[in-house]
CSV table of C-alpha atoms in Angstrom, one decimal:
chain,number,residue,atom,x,y,z
D,238,MET,CA,-2.8,16.6,33.3
D,239,GLN,CA,0.3,14.6,34.3
D,240,ALA,CA,3.2,16.1,36.2
D,241,ILE,CA,6.6,16.7,34.3
D,242,SER,CA,10.0,15.9,35.9
D,243,PHE,CA,12.3,18.7,37.1
D,244,SER,CA,14.3,17.5,34.1
D,245,GLU,CA,12.1,17.3,31.4
D,246,SER,CA,11.1,20.6,32.2
D,247,ILE,CA,14.5,22.2,31.6
D,248,VAL,CA,14.5,20.2,28.3
D,249,MET,CA,11.3,21.4,27.3
D,250,ASP,CA,11.6,25.1,28.2
D,251,ALA,CA,15.0,25.1,26.2
D,252,THR,CA,13.3,23.7,23.3
D,253,LEU,CA,9.9,25.2,22.9
D,254,PRO,CA,10.7,27.8,20.3
D,255,ARG,CA,12.1,25.4,18.0
D,256,ALA,CA,9.6,22.6,19.4
D,257,TRP,CA,6.6,24.6,17.4
D,258,GLN,CA,8.9,24.9,14.2
D,259,ALA,CA,9.9,21.0,14.0
D,260,LEU,CA,5.8,20.1,14.8
D,261,ALA,CA,5.3,22.6,11.9
D,262,MET,CA,7.3,21.3,9.4
D,263,ALA,CA,6.6,17.8,10.1
D,264,THR,CA,2.8,18.7,9.7
D,265,LEU,CA,3.7,20.1,6.6
D,266,ALA,CA,6.2,17.3,5.3
D,267,PHE,CA,3.5,15.0,6.2
D,268,ALA,CA,0.7,16.3,4.2
D,269,ALA,CA,2.6,16.4,1.5
D,270,ASN,CA,3.6,12.8,1.9
D,271,PHE,CA,0.1,11.8,2.5
D,272,SER,CA,-1.3,13.6,-0.4
D,273,VAL,CA,1.1,11.6,-2.6
D,274,TRP,CA,-0.1,8.2,-0.6
D,275,ILE,CA,-3.2,8.8,-1.8
D,276,LEU,CA,-2.8,9.7,-5.3
D,277,TYR,CA,-4.4,6.5,-6.8
D,278,ALA,CA,-7.7,7.5,-5.1
D,279,VAL,CA,-8.2,10.2,-7.6
D,280,LEU,CA,-6.5,8.6,-10.5
D,281,ALA,CA,-8.2,5.3,-9.9
D,282,ILE,CA,-11.3,6.3,-11.7
D,283,ASN,CA,-9.3,7.0,-15.0
D,284,ILE,CA,-7.2,4.0,-14.7
D,285,GLN,CA,-10.6,2.2,-14.4
D,286,ARG,CA,-12.2,3.6,-17.4
D,287,GLU,CA,-8.8,2.9,-19.3
D,288,LEU,CA,-8.5,-0.6,-18.4
D,289,ASN,CA,-12.3,-1.5,-17.8
D,290,LEU,CA,-11.5,-3.1,-14.2
D,291,SER,CA,-14.0,-4.9,-12.1
D,292,GLY,CA,-14.4,-4.3,-8.2
D,293,VAL,CA,-11.8,-6.7,-7.1
D,294,GLU,CA,-9.4,-5.3,-9.5
D,295,LEU,CA,-10.2,-1.7,-8.2
D,296,GLY,CA,-9.9,-2.6,-4.6
D,297,LEU,CA,-6.2,-4.1,-5.6
D,298,LEU,CA,-5.0,-1.3,-7.2
D,299,LEU,CA,-6.2,1.2,-4.7
D,300,SER,CA,-4.5,-0.9,-1.8
D,301,ALA,CA,-1.2,-1.2,-3.6
D,302,PRO,CA,-0.1,1.9,-2.1
D,303,MET,CA,-1.3,1.0,1.4
D,304,LEU,CA,0.3,-2.4,1.5
D,305,SER,CA,4.0,-0.9,0.9
D,306,GLY,CA,3.4,2.1,3.3
D,307,ALA,CA,1.9,0.2,6.3
D,308,ILE,CA,4.2,-2.9,5.9
D,309,LEU,CA,7.1,-0.6,5.7
D,310,ARG,CA,6.3,1.6,9.0
D,311,ILE,CA,7.5,-1.4,11.0
D,312,PRO,CA,11.5,-1.5,10.2
D,313,VAL,CA,11.3,1.8,9.8
D,314,GLY,CA,9.7,2.5,13.3
D,315,ILE,CA,12.8,0.7,14.3
D,316,LEU,CA,15.4,2.3,12.3
D,317,CYS,CA,14.1,5.8,13.8
D,318,GLU,CA,15.8,5.1,17.0
D,319,TYR,CA,19.1,4.4,15.6
D,320,MET,CA,19.6,6.8,12.5
D,321,GLY,CA,16.9,9.5,13.5
D,322,ALA,CA,13.7,10.6,12.0
D,323,ARG,CA,14.8,13.3,10.2
D,324,THR,CA,17.5,11.7,8.3
D,325,LEU,CA,15.1,9.0,7.1
D,326,TRP,CA,12.7,11.1,6.3
D,327,ILE,CA,15.3,13.2,3.9
D,328,TRP,CA,15.9,9.7,2.2
D,329,GLN,CA,11.8,8.5,1.9
D,330,MET,CA,11.1,11.5,0.0
D,331,LEU,CA,14.5,11.2,-2.0
D,332,ILE,CA,13.4,7.6,-2.8
D,333,THR,CA,9.8,8.1,-3.5
D,334,ILE,CA,10.1,11.1,-6.1
D,335,PRO,CA,11.3,8.7,-9.1
D,336,ALA,CA,8.1,6.9,-8.8
D,337,LEU,CA,5.9,9.9,-9.8
D,338,LEU,CA,8.3,10.9,-12.4
D,339,PHE,CA,7.6,7.2,-14.2
D,340,LEU,CA,3.8,7.0,-13.9
D,341,PRO,CA,3.1,8.7,-17.7
D,342,PHE,CA,5.2,5.7,-19.2
D,343,VAL,CA,3.1,3.0,-17.3
D,344,ASP,CA,0.1,1.4,-19.8
D,345,SER,CA,-0.5,-1.7,-17.8
D,346,TYR,CA,-2.4,-2.8,-14.8
D,347,ILE,CA,0.4,-4.7,-13.3
D,348,GLY,CA,2.3,-1.5,-13.9
D,349,PHE,CA,0.2,0.6,-11.7
D,350,ILE,CA,0.1,-1.7,-9.3
D,351,GLY,CA,4.1,-1.8,-9.3
D,352,ILE,CA,4.2,1.9,-9.3
D,353,GLY,CA,1.8,2.3,-6.4
D,354,LEU,CA,3.8,0.1,-4.2
D,355,TRP,CA,6.7,2.3,-4.9
D,356,ILE,CA,4.4,5.3,-4.4
D,357,GLY,CA,3.4,3.9,-1.0
D,358,LEU,CA,6.8,4.6,0.2
D,359,SER,CA,5.4,7.9,1.2
D,360,GLY,CA,3.1,6.3,3.7
D,361,VAL,CA,5.5,5.8,6.3
D,362,SER,CA,5.9,9.6,6.6
D,363,PHE,CA,3.5,9.0,9.4
D,364,THR,CA,5.8,6.7,11.6
D,365,LEU,CA,8.8,9.4,10.9
D,366,GLY,CA,6.6,12.2,12.0
D,367,VAL,CA,5.5,10.5,15.1
D,368,ARG,CA,9.0,9.5,16.4
D,369,TYR,CA,10.2,13.3,15.2
D,370,VAL,CA,7.8,15.0,17.2
D,371,THR,CA,7.7,13.1,20.5
D,372,ASP,CA,11.0,14.2,21.1
D,373,TRP,CA,10.3,17.7,21.3
D,374,PHE,CA,7.1,17.7,23.4
D,375,ALA,CA,6.6,16.8,27.3
D,376,ARG,CA,4.5,13.9,28.1
D,377,SER,CA,1.4,16.3,29.1
D,378,GLN,CA,1.1,17.8,25.6
D,379,GLN,CA,1.7,14.5,23.4
D,380,GLY,CA,-1.8,14.5,22.5
D,381,LEU,CA,-2.2,17.7,21.6
D,382,ALA,CA,1.2,17.9,19.5
D,383,LEU,CA,0.4,14.4,17.9
D,384,GLY,CA,-3.2,15.8,16.8
D,385,ILE,CA,-1.5,18.6,15.2
D,386,PHE,CA,0.6,16.4,13.5
D,387,GLY,CA,-1.8,14.0,12.6
D,388,ALA,CA,-3.9,17.0,10.8
D,389,GLY,CA,-1.6,16.6,8.1
D,390,ASN,CA,-3.9,14.0,6.8
D,391,ALA,CA,-5.6,16.9,5.3
D,392,GLY,CA,-2.9,16.7,2.7
D,393,ALA,CA,-5.6,14.4,1.0
D,394,ALA,CA,-7.2,17.7,0.3
D,395,ILE,CA,-4.3,18.6,-2.0
D,396,SER,CA,-5.2,15.7,-4.2
D,397,PHE,CA,-8.6,15.8,-4.6
D,398,VAL,CA,-8.5,19.9,-5.3
D,399,LEU,CA,-5.4,19.8,-7.5
D,400,LEU,CA,-5.6,16.8,-9.3
D,401,PRO,CA,-9.2,17.1,-10.9
D,402,LEU,CA,-7.7,20.4,-12.0
D,403,PHE,CA,-4.2,19.0,-13.6
D,404,VAL,CA,-6.5,16.3,-15.6
D,405,ILE,CA,-8.4,18.8,-17.0
D,406,TRP,CA,-5.5,20.9,-17.9
D,407,PHE,CA,-3.0,17.6,-19.0
D,408,ASP,CA,-3.1,14.2,-19.8
D,409,TRP,CA,-4.0,12.7,-16.7
D,410,PRO,CA,-0.8,10.1,-16.2
D,411,TRP,CA,1.4,13.8,-16.1
D,412,THR,CA,-0.1,14.3,-12.8
D,413,GLY,CA,2.7,12.2,-11.7
D,414,PRO,CA,5.8,14.5,-12.7
D,415,LEU,CA,4.1,17.5,-11.3
D,416,TYR,CA,3.7,15.6,-8.0
D,417,ALA,CA,7.5,14.9,-8.0
D,418,LEU,CA,8.2,18.6,-8.6
D,419,GLY,CA,6.1,19.8,-5.4
D,420,LEU,CA,7.5,16.9,-3.3
D,421,THR,CA,11.0,18.0,-4.1
D,422,LEU,CA,10.0,21.3,-3.0
D,423,MET,CA,8.9,20.2,0.2
D,424,LEU,CA,11.8,18.0,0.3
D,425,LEU,CA,14.1,21.4,0.1
D,426,VAL,CA,11.9,23.3,2.5
D,427,PHE,CA,12.1,20.5,5.0
D,428,ILE,CA,15.9,20.0,4.7
D,429,ILE,CA,16.3,23.9,5.3
D,430,PHE,CA,13.9,24.8,8.1
D,431,ALA,CA,13.2,21.3,10.0
D,432,PRO,CA,15.8,21.5,12.9
D,433,LYS,CA,17.4,18.7,14.1
D,434,THR,CA,16.9,17.2,17.4
D,435,PRO,CA,19.0,18.4,20.1
D,436,SER,CA,21.8,16.1,21.3
D,437,TYR,CA,20.8,17.2,24.8
D,438,ILE,CA,17.4,15.5,24.4
D,439,PRO,CA,18.1,11.7,25.7
D,440,ARG,CA,17.8,9.0,23.3
D,441,PHE,CA,16.8,5.8,24.2
D,442,THR,CA,18.3,3.1,21.8
D,443,PRO,CA,18.1,-0.6,23.2
D,444,PRO,CA,18.8,-3.5,20.7
D,445,TRP,CA,16.8,-4.2,17.9
D,446,ARG,CA,15.2,-7.3,19.8
D,447,GLU,CA,14.0,-5.0,23.0
D,448,GLN,CA,12.2,-2.9,20.6
D,449,LEU,CA,10.4,-5.9,19.3
D,450,ARG,CA,9.5,-6.9,22.9
D,451,PRO,CA,6.3,-5.1,23.1
D,452,LEU,CA,4.9,-7.0,20.2
D,453,LYS,CA,4.3,-10.0,23.1
D,454,ASP,CA,2.0,-7.6,24.7
D,455,PRO,CA,-1.7,-7.8,24.1
D,456,ARG,CA,-2.2,-4.6,24.7
D,457,VAL,CA,-0.2,-3.2,21.4
D,458,TRP,CA,-2.3,-5.8,19.3
D,459,ARG,CA,-5.6,-4.3,21.1
D,460,PHE,CA,-4.3,-0.8,20.1
D,461,SER,CA,-3.4,-1.9,16.6
D,462,LEU,CA,-6.8,-3.1,15.8
D,463,TYR,CA,-8.3,0.3,17.2
D,464,TYR,CA,-6.2,1.9,14.7
D,465,TYR,CA,-7.1,-0.3,12.3
D,466,PHE,CA,-10.5,0.9,12.2
D,467,VAL,CA,-10.0,4.6,13.0
D,468,PHE,CA,-7.0,5.0,10.5
D,469,GLY,CA,-7.3,1.9,8.3
D,470,SER,CA,-11.2,2.2,7.2
D,471,PHE,CA,-10.2,6.2,7.1
D,472,LEU,CA,-7.8,5.3,4.2
D,473,ALA,CA,-10.3,3.1,2.6
D,474,LEU,CA,-13.1,5.2,2.4
D,475,ILE,CA,-10.8,8.2,0.8
D,476,MET,CA,-10.1,5.7,-1.5
D,477,TRP,CA,-13.4,4.0,-1.9
D,478,LEU,CA,-15.5,7.3,-1.8
D,479,PRO,CA,-15.4,9.0,-5.3
D,480,HIS,CA,-16.2,5.6,-6.6
D,481,TYR,CA,-19.4,5.4,-4.6
D,482,TYR,CA,-20.6,8.7,-5.4
D,483,MET,CA,-20.6,8.0,-8.8
D,484,GLN,CA,-22.0,4.3,-8.8
D,485,ALA,CA,-24.8,4.8,-5.8
D,486,TYR,CA,-25.6,8.3,-6.8
D,487,GLN,CA,-24.9,9.0,-10.1
D,488,LEU,CA,-22.6,11.9,-9.5
D,489,GLU,CA,-20.3,13.4,-11.9
D,490,PHE,CA,-16.4,13.0,-11.2
D,491,GLU,CA,-16.0,16.9,-9.8
D,492,GLN,CA,-18.9,16.0,-7.5
D,493,ALA,CA,-17.9,12.8,-6.1
D,494,MET,CA,-14.3,14.7,-5.6
D,495,ALA,CA,-15.7,17.7,-3.9
D,496,PHE,CA,-18.1,15.3,-1.4
D,497,THR,CA,-14.9,13.3,-0.5
D,498,LEU,CA,-13.0,16.4,0.3
D,499,PHE,CA,-15.4,17.2,2.5
D,500,PHE,CA,-15.3,13.9,4.5
D,501,VAL,CA,-11.3,13.9,4.2
D,502,THR,CA,-10.7,17.8,5.6
D,503,THR,CA,-13.1,17.9,8.3
D,504,SER,CA,-11.8,14.4,9.5
D,505,SER,CA,-8.4,15.4,9.3
D,506,MET,CA,-8.8,19.1,10.8
D,507,VAL,CA,-10.3,17.6,14.1
D,508,ARG,CA,-7.5,15.5,14.9
D,509,ALA,CA,-5.8,18.4,17.1
D,510,LEU,CA,-8.9,18.4,19.1
D,511,GLY,CA,-9.0,14.5,19.8
D,512,GLY,CA,-5.3,15.2,20.8
D,513,TRP,CA,-6.5,17.6,23.6
D,514,LEU,CA,-9.6,15.7,24.7
D,515,ALA,CA,-7.0,12.7,25.0
D,516,ASP,CA,-5.0,14.7,26.9
D,517,ARG,CA,-7.8,16.0,29.2
D,518,TYR,CA,-10.2,13.2,29.6
D,519,GLY,CA,-8.0,10.0,28.7
D,520,GLY,CA,-7.8,8.5,25.3
D,521,GLN,CA,-9.8,5.6,26.3
D,522,LEU,CA,-12.8,7.4,26.8
D,523,VAL,CA,-12.5,9.0,23.9
D,524,ASN,CA,-12.2,5.9,22.0
D,525,TRP,CA,-15.3,4.0,23.4
D,526,SER,CA,-17.4,7.2,22.8
D,527,VAL,CA,-16.0,7.4,19.1
D,528,PHE,CA,-16.8,3.9,18.4
D,529,TRP,CA,-20.4,4.3,19.6
D,530,VAL,CA,-21.2,7.0,17.6
D,531,CYS,CA,-19.5,5.3,14.4
D,532,LEU,CA,-21.6,1.9,15.1
D,533,VAL,CA,-25.0,4.1,15.0
D,534,CYS,CA,-23.9,5.6,11.9
D,535,LEU,CA,-22.7,2.7,10.1
D,536,PHE,CA,-26.2,0.7,10.8
D,537,PHE,CA,-28.0,3.4,8.9
D,538,LEU,CA,-25.4,3.4,6.0
D,539,SER,CA,-24.9,-0.6,5.7
D,540,TYR,CA,-29.2,-0.4,5.1
D,541,PRO,CA,-29.6,-1.2,1.6
D,542,PRO,CA,-32.2,0.9,-1.0
D,543,THR,CA,-35.2,-1.4,0.1
D,544,THR,CA,-38.5,-1.3,-1.5
D,545,MET,CA,-41.7,-2.7,1.0
D,546,THR,CA,-44.8,-3.7,-0.4
D,547,ILE,CA,-47.9,-3.7,2.0
D,548,HIS,CA,-51.1,-5.3,0.8
D,549,GLY,CA,-53.8,-3.4,1.8
D,550,ILE,CA,-57.5,-3.7,1.8
D,551,ASP,CA,-58.0,-1.5,-1.3
D,552,ARG,CA,-54.8,-1.2,-2.5
D,553,ASP,CA,-51.1,-2.3,-2.2
D,554,VAL,CA,-48.8,0.4,-0.2
D,555,ILE,CA,-45.2,1.1,-1.7
D,556,ILE,CA,-42.7,2.1,0.5
D,557,ASN,CA,-39.2,3.0,-0.5
D,558,ILE,CA,-36.6,3.1,2.1
D,559,GLU,CA,-33.0,4.8,0.9
D,560,ILE,CA,-30.6,7.3,2.1
D,561,ASN,CA,-30.0,10.3,-0.3
D,562,VAL,CA,-26.9,11.8,-1.1
D,563,TRP,CA,-27.3,14.7,1.8
D,564,VAL,CA,-28.1,12.5,4.7
D,565,PHE,CA,-25.1,10.2,3.4
D,566,THR,CA,-22.9,12.7,3.5
D,567,ALA,CA,-24.0,13.7,6.8
D,568,LEU,CA,-23.5,10.9,8.2
D,569,MET,CA,-20.2,10.5,6.7
D,570,PHE,CA,-19.3,13.4,8.3
D,571,VAL,CA,-20.2,12.2,11.5
D,572,ILE,CA,-18.3,9.5,10.9
D,573,GLY,CA,-15.2,11.3,9.9
D,574,ILE,CA,-15.4,13.6,12.9
D,575,ALA,CA,-15.5,10.9,15.3
D,576,GLN,CA,-12.4,8.7,13.3
D,577,GLY,CA,-10.8,12.0,13.6
D,578,LEU,CA,-10.6,12.3,17.3
D,579,GLY,CA,-10.1,8.5,17.5
D,580,ARG,CA,-7.2,8.7,15.5
D,581,ALA,CA,-5.1,11.5,17.7
D,582,SER,CA,-6.7,9.3,20.9
D,583,VAL,CA,-5.0,6.3,20.2
D,584,PHE,CA,-1.7,7.4,19.8
D,585,LYS,CA,-2.3,9.2,23.3
D,586,VAL,CA,-2.9,6.2,24.8
D,587,ILE,CA,-0.1,4.6,23.1
D,588,HIS,CA,2.4,7.3,24.5
D,589,ASN,CA,1.2,6.5,28.2
D,590,HIS,CA,2.1,2.9,27.7
D,591,TYR,CA,5.6,2.9,25.5
D,592,PRO,CA,7.0,6.6,26.3
D,593,LYS,CA,10.4,5.3,25.0
D,594,GLN,CA,9.3,2.9,22.2
D,595,MET,CA,7.1,5.6,20.1
D,596,GLY,CA,9.5,4.7,17.2
D,597,SER,CA,8.8,0.8,17.1
D,598,VAL,CA,5.5,0.4,18.9
D,599,GLY,CA,4.1,3.6,17.2
D,600,GLY,CA,5.4,1.9,13.6
D,601,ILE,CA,3.7,-1.4,14.7
D,602,VAL,CA,0.5,0.2,15.4
D,603,ALA,CA,0.5,2.5,12.3
D,604,ALA,CA,1.4,-0.3,10.3
D,605,ILE,CA,-1.6,-2.2,11.3
D,606,GLY,CA,-3.7,0.8,10.8
D,607,GLY,CA,-2.2,1.0,7.3
D,608,LEU,CA,-2.9,-2.7,6.4
D,609,GLY,CA,-6.8,-1.4,6.8
D,610,GLY,CA,-6.1,0.7,3.9
D,611,PHE,CA,-4.7,-2.3,2.1
D,612,THR,CA,-7.2,-5.1,3.2
D,613,LEU,CA,-10.7,-3.0,3.7
D,614,PRO,CA,-10.6,-2.0,-0.3
D,615,ILE,CA,-10.4,-5.3,-1.4
D,616,LEU,CA,-13.0,-6.5,1.1
D,617,PHE,CA,-15.4,-3.7,-0.2
D,618,GLY,CA,-15.0,-4.5,-4.0
D,619,LEU,CA,-15.0,-8.2,-3.1
D,620,SER,CA,-18.3,-7.9,-0.9
D,621,GLN,CA,-19.9,-5.5,-3.7
D,622,ASP,CA,-19.4,-8.4,-6.5
D,623,MET,CA,-20.6,-11.1,-4.3
D,624,LEU,CA,-23.7,-9.5,-2.9
D,625,GLY,CA,-24.4,-7.2,-5.9
D,626,ILE,CA,-25.2,-3.9,-3.2
D,627,SER,CA,-23.3,-0.6,-2.8
D,628,SER,CA,-23.6,-0.3,0.9
D,629,ALA,CA,-21.9,-3.6,1.2
D,630,ALA,CA,-18.8,-1.7,2.1
D,631,PHE,CA,-20.4,-0.2,5.2
D,632,MET,CA,-21.5,-3.9,6.3
D,633,VAL,CA,-17.9,-4.6,6.3
D,634,LEU,CA,-16.7,-1.5,8.5
D,635,TYR,CA,-20.0,-2.5,10.5
D,636,ALA,CA,-18.2,-5.7,11.1
D,637,VAL,CA,-15.2,-4.8,11.5
D,638,LEU,CA,-16.3,-1.9,14.5
D,639,ALA,CA,-18.3,-4.5,16.4
D,640,VAL,CA,-14.8,-6.7,16.8
D,641,CYS,CA,-13.0,-3.6,17.9
D,642,MET,CA,-16.1,-2.8,20.4
D,643,THR,CA,-16.3,-6.1,21.7
D,644,VAL,CA,-12.1,-6.4,22.1
D,645,MET,CA,-12.4,-3.0,23.8
D,646,PHE,CA,-15.6,-4.1,26.7
D,647,LEU,CA,-13.3,-7.2,27.5
D,648,ALA,CA,-10.5,-5.4,28.2
D,649,LEU,CA,-11.8,-2.9,30.2
D,650,ARG,CA,-13.9,-5.1,32.1
D,651,ALA,CA,-10.8,-7.4,32.7
D,652,GLU,CA,-8.8,-4.0,34.1
D,653,ARG,CA,-11.8,-3.1,36.1
D,654,TYR,CA,-11.5,-6.6,37.6
D,655,ARG,CA,-7.8,-6.3,38.1
D,656,ARG,CA,-8.2,-2.8,40.0
D,657,GLU,CA,-11.0,-4.3,42.2
D,658,LEU,CA,-8.9,-7.6,43.2
D,659,ALA,CA,-5.9,-5.0,43.8
D,660,ARG,CA,-7.7,-2.9,46.1
D,661,ALA,CA,-9.2,-6.1,47.8
D,662,GLN,CA,-5.6,-7.1,48.3
D,663,ALA,CA,-4.6,-3.9,49.9
D,664,GLN,CA,-7.4,-3.8,52.3
D,665,ASN,CA,-6.9,-7.4,53.3
D,666,PHE,CA,-3.4,-6.5,54.0
D,667,PHE,CA,-4.1,-3.4,56.3
D,668,GLU,CA,-6.5,-5.0,58.2
D,669,ASP,CA,-4.3,-7.9,58.8
D,670,GLU,CA,-1.9,-5.5,60.3
């Protein structure tokens, strides 16, 4: 555990009671916004039936909120250093609410894409929350605090539980105004109960050019690549799994939602554990372990249903190789747990390297991760249309993970070489003396 300076200890002791209040409100607000951000994961099934969309068109529809939510994380992350995350968060929710109110009046594919891009504003809530939370906790507690905050991903459960009920009770486009009402209530609660950052907590507000300087650091892009997998693929799977369950296993809509809900909830709730493990053992070790677990699971998930014929002496032996729905769900459960641990550990590593630039650097990394939620569903649809194989989506994830692990391996080897070189130089210096 890293030591806390005397001045930092005074600040954290003074703000501790309100720090946990700030963390609780940030987690709730993030959960509410995340449930809005993945709204299309449920509604896309209805939209696809109504508009008769292809795999690529479905991927583009699912990706629309992810695109705007990802790209806007970078400028919003920089603005956090000047305007304050709490103020920006209030404005973000105010601007998002009208998009939900307009949803019942959209009847074209282009219109749904446009509303999706508007709803995507809710995706920047993660960057706002990270910047808001990090002001309240000491360096040694950042992994746990950010892990608890990140558990707000479980807000997706709100959509997977409530939306199927709303679709039964109301015409599905009217779920938008219902969500607008919910987000309005969350906004009022946040304004009343989310504490303002105390003035005695030091702020670091360099010129905006300084905020972008980390873009020149290769480490930022490595961390972004890791987050592209652990968060981007998580988003993509939230969007894709209902469709996959219904297509590959012929499940009913409610059953597909239930299995996806299980994946989302378990993956989100272990994020706090991932932060604690990163505090205790280091984010790098947690990430490397996470990647290996996911690699093994994706190997089996990528294998398409196969029938083999073995020509025997007296008769042919036919062997069917296929992962049933329960084995598939178990493998997805393991991947979800691993991704949840990885999402927390990546941001712990980022805070270790850029504690004074969590708004800008965190925004950049979060943006790249969010772009995974945009690009991967499109790649899923494209690969499925080209290969005609349901498991093609997992082949795409396997390839992405292979790139991540290769980059991490080379980075670890280079870091080990630098340490050995520095040790050798120090030893030679003392021998010369």
